[in-house]
Amino acid sequence: MFLEENRALAIQRAIKELCDDEVLLVLGKGDEKYQIIGDEMLHFDDVEEIQKSLQLYFKQ
């Protein structure tokens, strides 16, 4: 188990450390396409981040 406050990095790390017989659940944001950090509302899409992370992982 690990704690990563940056959601994108957490998704990347979880995918990288996933074993063949494991399932990764990315929960908590639902269909939100943004993330509020401080006073800012920033674009953030879990599906996009998962796709990017998978592309990086399978390029290796």
PDB file of C-alpha atoms in Angstrom:
ATOM      1  CA  MET A   1       0.000   0.000   0.000  1.00  0.00           C
ATOM      2  CA  PHE A   2       1.204   3.514  -0.714  1.00  0.00           C
ATOM      3  CA  LEU A   3      -0.023   7.079  -0.463  1.00  0.00           C
ATOM      4  CA  GLU A   4       0.400   9.372  -3.459  1.00  0.00           C
ATOM      5  CA  GLU A   5      -1.389  12.712  -3.332  1.00  0.00           C
ATOM      6  CA  ASN A   6      -0.934  13.375  -7.064  1.00  0.00           C
ATOM      7  CA  ARG A   7      -3.797  11.424  -8.659  1.00  0.00           C
ATOM      8  CA  ALA A   8      -2.082  11.040 -12.056  1.00  0.00           C
ATOM      9  CA  LEU A   9       1.099   9.683 -10.457  1.00  0.00           C
ATOM     10  CA  ALA A  10      -0.956   7.366  -8.245  1.00  0.00           C
ATOM     11  CA  ILE A  11      -2.669   5.891 -11.313  1.00  0.00           C
ATOM     12  CA  GLN A  12       0.682   5.476 -13.106  1.00  0.00           C
ATOM     13  CA  ARG A  13       2.282   3.763 -10.119  1.00  0.00           C
ATOM     14  CA  ALA A  14      -0.699   1.481  -9.490  1.00  0.00           C
ATOM     15  CA  ILE A  15      -0.680   0.307 -13.115  1.00  0.00           C
ATOM     16  CA  LYS A  16       3.084  -0.228 -13.032  1.00  0.00           C
ATOM     17  CA  GLU A  17       2.897  -2.318  -9.833  1.00  0.00           C
ATOM     18  CA  LEU A  18      -0.187  -4.327 -10.830  1.00  0.00           C
ATOM     19  CA  CYS A  19       0.329  -8.103 -10.979  1.00  0.00           C
ATOM     20  CA  ASP A  20      -1.179 -10.325 -13.676  1.00  0.00           C
ATOM     21  CA  ASP A  21      -3.882 -11.735 -11.389  1.00  0.00           C
ATOM     22  CA  GLU A  22      -4.910  -8.380  -9.857  1.00  0.00           C
ATOM     23  CA  VAL A  23      -7.588  -5.842 -10.717  1.00  0.00           C
ATOM     24  CA  LEU A  24      -7.173  -2.086 -10.380  1.00  0.00           C
ATOM     25  CA  LEU A  25     -10.174   0.005  -9.353  1.00  0.00           C
ATOM     26  CA  VAL A  26      -9.903   3.769  -9.788  1.00  0.00           C
ATOM     27  CA  LEU A  27     -12.616   5.224  -7.578  1.00  0.00           C
ATOM     28  CA  GLY A  28     -13.793   8.499  -6.180  1.00  0.00           C
ATOM     29  CA  LYS A  29     -14.281  10.963  -9.035  1.00  0.00           C
ATOM     30  CA  GLY A  30     -17.124   9.410 -10.981  1.00  0.00           C
ATOM     31  CA  ASP A  31     -17.815  11.343 -14.159  1.00  0.00           C
ATOM     32  CA  GLU A  32     -16.093  14.541 -12.984  1.00  0.00           C
ATOM     33  CA  LYS A  33     -13.692  15.960 -15.569  1.00  0.00           C
ATOM     34  CA  TYR A  34     -11.932  18.300 -13.148  1.00  0.00           C
ATOM     35  CA  GLN A  35     -10.001  18.337  -9.907  1.00  0.00           C
ATOM     36  CA  ILE A  36     -10.047  21.175  -7.397  1.00  0.00           C
ATOM     37  CA  ILE A  37      -6.625  21.995  -5.965  1.00  0.00           C
ATOM     38  CA  GLY A  38      -6.652  24.959  -3.616  1.00  0.00           C
ATOM     39  CA  ASP A  39      -8.728  27.630  -5.327  1.00  0.00           C
ATOM     40  CA  GLU A  40      -8.196  26.252  -8.842  1.00  0.00           C
ATOM     41  CA  MET A  41     -10.442  23.951 -10.853  1.00  0.00           C
ATOM     42  CA  LEU A  42      -8.166  21.984 -13.197  1.00  0.00           C
ATOM     43  CA  HIS A  43      -9.050  19.601 -16.014  1.00  0.00           C
ATOM     44  CA  PHE A  44      -8.531  16.015 -14.902  1.00  0.00           C
ATOM     45  CA  ASP A  45     -10.129  12.927 -16.414  1.00  0.00           C
ATOM     46  CA  ASP A  46      -9.462   9.512 -14.860  1.00  0.00           C
ATOM     47  CA  VAL A  47     -10.126   7.722 -18.164  1.00  0.00           C
ATOM     48  CA  GLU A  48      -7.597   9.920 -20.003  1.00  0.00           C
ATOM     49  CA  GLU A  49      -5.003   9.370 -17.273  1.00  0.00           C
ATOM     50  CA  ILE A  50      -5.536   5.606 -17.291  1.00  0.00           C
ATOM     51  CA  GLN A  51      -5.173   5.518 -21.087  1.00  0.00           C
ATOM     52  CA  LYS A  52      -1.950   7.580 -20.929  1.00  0.00           C
ATOM     53  CA  SER A  53      -0.552   5.375 -18.175  1.00  0.00           C
ATOM     54  CA  LEU A  54      -1.351   2.180 -20.081  1.00  0.00           C
ATOM     55  CA  GLN A  55       0.307   3.563 -23.219  1.00  0.00           C
ATOM     56  CA  LEU A  56       3.442   4.410 -21.220  1.00  0.00           C
ATOM     57  CA  TYR A  57       3.452   1.019 -19.515  1.00  0.00           C
ATOM     58  CA  PHE A  58       3.075  -1.029 -22.695  1.00  0.00           C
ATOM     59  CA  LYS A  59       5.732   0.995 -24.562  1.00  0.00           C
ATOM     60  CA  GLN A  60       8.356  -0.355 -22.147  1.00  0.00           C
TER      61      GLN A  60
END
